[in-house]
PDB file of C-alpha atoms in Angstrom:
ATOM      1  CA  UNK A  12       0.000   0.000   0.000  1.00 48.00           C
ATOM      2  CA  UNK A  13       1.514   3.251  -1.057  1.00 46.00           C
ATOM      3  CA  UNK A  14       0.240   6.765  -1.090  1.00 48.00           C
ATOM      4  CA  UNK A  15       1.301   9.778  -3.046  1.00 50.00           C
ATOM      5  CA  UNK A  16       0.612  13.451  -2.567  1.00 49.00           C
ATOM      6  CA  UNK A  17      -1.793  15.074  -4.985  1.00 49.00           C
ATOM      7  CA  UNK A  18      -2.112  18.686  -3.900  1.00 58.00           C
ATOM      8  CA  UNK A  19      -3.815  19.770  -7.123  1.00 78.00           C
ATOM      9  CA  UNK A  20      -7.057  17.816  -6.705  1.00 83.00           C
ATOM     10  CA  UNK A  21     -10.306  19.645  -6.012  1.00 87.00           C
ATOM     11  CA  UNK A  22     -12.584  18.797  -3.112  1.00 89.00           C
ATOM     12  CA  UNK A  23     -15.108  17.385  -5.601  1.00 89.00           C
ATOM     13  CA  UNK A  24     -12.477  15.033  -7.035  1.00 90.00           C
ATOM     14  CA  UNK A  25     -11.440  14.070  -3.527  1.00 92.00           C
ATOM     15  CA  UNK A  26     -15.045  13.279  -2.585  1.00 91.00           C
ATOM     16  CA  UNK A  27     -15.651  11.231  -5.734  1.00 90.00           C
ATOM     17  CA  UNK A  28     -12.423   9.320  -5.186  1.00 91.00           C
ATOM     18  CA  UNK A  29     -13.436   8.583  -1.603  1.00 94.00           C
ATOM     19  CA  UNK A  30     -16.879   7.405  -2.744  1.00 92.00           C
ATOM     20  CA  UNK A  31     -15.183   5.050  -5.209  1.00 93.00           C
ATOM     21  CA  UNK A  32     -13.514   3.227  -2.339  1.00 94.00           C
ATOM     22  CA  UNK A  33     -16.518   3.291   0.002  1.00 94.00           C
ATOM     23  CA  UNK A  34     -18.960   1.892  -2.560  1.00 94.00           C
ATOM     24  CA  UNK A  35     -16.458  -0.813  -3.522  1.00 93.00           C
ATOM     25  CA  UNK A  36     -16.050  -1.772   0.137  1.00 92.00           C
ATOM     26  CA  UNK A  37     -19.787  -2.032   0.739  1.00 93.00           C
ATOM     27  CA  UNK A  38     -21.017  -3.511  -2.542  1.00 92.00           C
ATOM     28  CA  UNK A  39     -17.880  -5.318  -3.702  1.00 89.00           C
ATOM     29  CA  UNK A  40     -17.170  -5.867  -7.355  1.00 87.00           C
ATOM     30  CA  UNK A  41     -20.631  -4.711  -8.498  1.00 92.00           C
ATOM     31  CA  UNK A  42     -20.359  -1.402  -6.651  1.00 88.00           C
ATOM     32  CA  UNK A  43     -16.820  -0.865  -7.890  1.00 86.00           C
ATOM     33  CA  UNK A  44     -17.896  -1.587 -11.473  1.00 89.00           C
ATOM     34  CA  UNK A  45     -20.796   0.886 -11.292  1.00 91.00           C
ATOM     35  CA  UNK A  46     -18.615   3.633  -9.826  1.00 88.00           C
ATOM     36  CA  UNK A  47     -15.858   2.971 -12.364  1.00 87.00           C
ATOM     37  CA  UNK A  48     -18.356   3.103 -15.224  1.00 90.00           C
ATOM     38  CA  UNK A  49     -19.821   6.400 -13.964  1.00 89.00           C
ATOM     39  CA  UNK A  50     -16.472   8.075 -13.246  1.00 83.00           C
ATOM     40  CA  UNK A  51     -14.110   6.610 -15.862  1.00 82.00           C
ATOM     41  CA  UNK A  52     -14.349   9.701 -18.080  1.00 86.00           C
ATOM     42  CA  UNK A  53     -13.745  12.221 -15.320  1.00 80.00           C
ATOM     43  CA  UNK A  54     -10.486  13.575 -14.001  1.00 85.00           C
ATOM     44  CA  UNK A  55      -7.404  11.400 -13.946  1.00 90.00           C
ATOM     45  CA  UNK A  56      -7.442  11.275 -10.161  1.00 92.00           C
ATOM     46  CA  UNK A  57     -11.042  10.057  -9.899  1.00 90.00           C
ATOM     47  CA  UNK A  58     -10.543   7.572 -12.718  1.00 91.00           C
ATOM     48  CA  UNK A  59      -7.385   6.238 -11.073  1.00 92.00           C
ATOM     49  CA  UNK A  60      -9.089   5.752  -7.725  1.00 93.00           C
ATOM     50  CA  UNK A  61     -12.166   4.098  -9.276  1.00 92.00           C
ATOM     51  CA  UNK A  62      -9.961   1.838 -11.428  1.00 93.00           C
ATOM     52  CA  UNK A  63      -7.839   0.866  -8.418  1.00 93.00           C
ATOM     53  CA  UNK A  64     -10.928   0.007  -6.387  1.00 93.00           C
ATOM     54  CA  UNK A  65     -12.371  -2.053  -9.244  1.00 93.00           C
ATOM     55  CA  UNK A  66      -9.128  -3.953  -9.847  1.00 94.00           C
ATOM     56  CA  UNK A  67      -8.779  -4.766  -6.163  1.00 94.00           C
ATOM     57  CA  UNK A  68     -12.385  -5.929  -5.868  1.00 93.00           C
ATOM     58  CA  UNK A  69     -11.929  -8.184  -8.916  1.00 93.00           C
ATOM     59  CA  UNK A  70      -8.975  -9.752  -7.116  1.00 94.00           C
ATOM     60  CA  UNK A  71     -10.997 -10.152  -3.918  1.00 94.00           C
ATOM     61  CA  UNK A  72     -13.799 -11.811  -5.900  1.00 94.00           C
ATOM     62  CA  UNK A  73     -11.364 -14.276  -7.473  1.00 94.00           C
ATOM     63  CA  UNK A  74      -9.905 -15.121  -4.070  1.00 93.00           C
ATOM     64  CA  UNK A  75     -13.410 -15.596  -2.625  1.00 93.00           C
ATOM     65  CA  UNK A  76     -14.381 -18.000  -5.416  1.00 95.00           C
ATOM     66  CA  UNK A  77     -11.175 -20.008  -4.981  1.00 94.00           C
ATOM     67  CA  UNK A  78     -11.698 -20.005  -1.206  1.00 94.00           C
ATOM     68  CA  UNK A  79     -15.260 -21.319  -1.680  1.00 94.00           C
ATOM     69  CA  UNK A  80     -13.989 -24.188  -3.808  1.00 94.00           C
ATOM     70  CA  UNK A  81     -11.179 -25.001  -1.389  1.00 93.00           C
ATOM     71  CA  UNK A  82     -13.529 -24.600   1.588  1.00 90.00           C
ATOM     72  CA  UNK A  83     -16.040 -26.996   0.077  1.00 91.00           C
ATOM     73  CA  UNK A  84     -13.331 -29.649  -0.265  1.00 92.00           C
ATOM     74  CA  UNK A  85     -11.473 -28.947   2.976  1.00 91.00           C
ATOM     75  CA  UNK A  86     -14.166 -27.650   5.313  1.00 87.00           C
ATOM     76  CA  UNK A  87     -11.851 -26.146   7.999  1.00 87.00           C
ATOM     77  CA  UNK A  88     -10.497 -23.738   5.356  1.00 87.00           C
ATOM     78  CA  UNK A  89     -13.919 -22.259   4.608  1.00 87.00           C
ATOM     79  CA  UNK A  90     -13.052 -19.284   6.844  1.00 92.00           C
ATOM     80  CA  UNK A  91     -10.871 -18.019   3.983  1.00 92.00           C
ATOM     81  CA  UNK A  92     -13.993 -16.676   2.222  1.00 93.00           C
ATOM     82  CA  UNK A  93     -14.742 -14.410   5.164  1.00 92.00           C
ATOM     83  CA  UNK A  94     -11.114 -13.422   5.440  1.00 94.00           C
ATOM     84  CA  UNK A  95     -11.034 -12.358   1.781  1.00 93.00           C
ATOM     85  CA  UNK A  96     -14.249 -10.368   2.228  1.00 93.00           C
ATOM     86  CA  UNK A  97     -12.849  -8.688   5.343  1.00 95.00           C
ATOM     87  CA  UNK A  98      -9.655  -7.738   3.496  1.00 93.00           C
ATOM     88  CA  UNK A  99     -11.775  -6.145   0.756  1.00 93.00           C
ATOM     89  CA  UNK A 100     -13.691  -4.065   3.288  1.00 95.00           C
ATOM     90  CA  UNK A 101     -10.636  -3.045   5.332  1.00 96.00           C
ATOM     91  CA  UNK A 102      -8.519  -1.972   2.370  1.00 96.00           C
ATOM     92  CA  UNK A 103     -11.450  -0.085   0.837  1.00 95.00           C
ATOM     93  CA  UNK A 104     -11.901   1.788   4.125  1.00 96.00           C
ATOM     94  CA  UNK A 105      -8.179   2.576   4.197  1.00 96.00           C
ATOM     95  CA  UNK A 106      -8.470   3.842   0.626  1.00 95.00           C
ATOM     96  CA  UNK A 107     -11.409   6.079   1.512  1.00 95.00           C
ATOM     97  CA  UNK A 108      -9.573   7.540   4.511  1.00 95.00           C
ATOM     98  CA  UNK A 109      -6.388   8.129   2.504  1.00 95.00           C
ATOM     99  CA  UNK A 110      -8.251   9.881  -0.319  1.00 94.00           C
ATOM    100  CA  UNK A 111     -10.222  11.908   2.226  1.00 92.00           C
ATOM    101  CA  UNK A 112      -6.857  13.174   3.501  1.00 92.00           C
ATOM    102  CA  UNK A 113      -5.999  14.380  -0.005  1.00 89.00           C
ATOM    103  CA  UNK A 114      -3.668  11.588  -1.138  1.00 93.00           C
ATOM    104  CA  UNK A 115      -4.055   8.952  -3.831  1.00 94.00           C
ATOM    105  CA  UNK A 116      -4.406   5.373  -2.608  1.00 94.00           C
ATOM    106  CA  UNK A 117      -2.897   2.318  -4.265  1.00 93.00           C
ATOM    107  CA  UNK A 118      -4.108  -1.102  -3.135  1.00 92.00           C
ATOM    108  CA  UNK A 119      -1.553  -3.758  -2.173  1.00 90.00           C
ATOM    109  CA  UNK A 120      -1.390  -6.919  -4.297  1.00 82.00           C
ATOM    110  CA  UNK A 121      -3.911  -5.529  -6.747  1.00 81.00           C
ATOM    111  CA  UNK A 122      -4.412  -6.997 -10.190  1.00 79.00           C
ATOM    112  CA  UNK A 123      -4.124  -4.569 -13.097  1.00 84.00           C
ATOM    113  CA  UNK A 124      -6.920  -5.925 -15.260  1.00 82.00           C
ATOM    114  CA  UNK A 125      -8.813  -2.684 -15.908  1.00 81.00           C
ATOM    115  CA  UNK A 126      -6.900   0.405 -17.021  1.00 78.00           C
TER     116      UNK A 126
END
């Protein structure tokens, strides 16, 4: 997880970037996809934050599906689904707080599927 200073963003861009992370944390991949679709043609900052949230939520979804398969075969490992979900929520909240403080947020271990 890295952050970078972006002192030239407006408060509107900051708010939209924060919403990108919050919606992704609450609604997962569907929320992230909707926000990305609505904001992909806006400023570079908002697009970057929405794209980062979407890419991370795609990764979380993949991990959840794999964890469901593994958990159905080896029942004691079924907690991994909840752990993946929790990671998605926690990192989205961290992203929202970072953007609210005026800095760009970059998710750790995020896939770069959507650009």
